[in-house]
Amino acid sequence: MSLNGSGPNGSKPIQLNVLGNPIEECSIDPVTGFFRNGDCSTSPDDIGSHTVCAQVTRKFLEFSKVTGNDLSTPNPQFGFPGLQPGDFWCVCAPRWKEALDANCACPVKLESTHIGALKFVDLEDLRTHTIKH
């Protein structure tokens, strides 16, 4: 499975979402993504696979904290404000899967979740947790 589409005229490849379309913005307030560009695009350097655009919940934040990744405490030296329930964030696909298995998964935006997340999470599980518009 290719993680990226082709860019026009040899430009940077288009990053695709789990639906096979160009990835959409996840959040710019707070600014998220492995590249801190607002979307969940990825590269081989993204060891954690920050590919799931999630609307974090208190339950997910607590789960993440007790399993070793505190997303709620500000970390100013890295420009990280700390997340609050309701914020959107590109979370690591393996962590989201762990949360799912522990009944702590939070809602996701499929249009903003990178196709690379499917290495770790089934599309049907993501669909089950899609944000209702």
JSON list of C-alpha atoms in Angstrom, two decimals, residues 42 66 68:
[
{"chain": "A", "resi": 42, "resn": "THR", "atom": "CA", "xyz": [4.15, 11.44, 8.12]},
{"chain": "A", "resi": 66, "resn": "VAL", "atom": "CA", "xyz": [-0.60, 6.42, 32.82]},
{"chain": "A", "resi": 68, "resn": "GLY", "atom": "CA", "xyz": [3.82, 6.90, 29.54]}
]
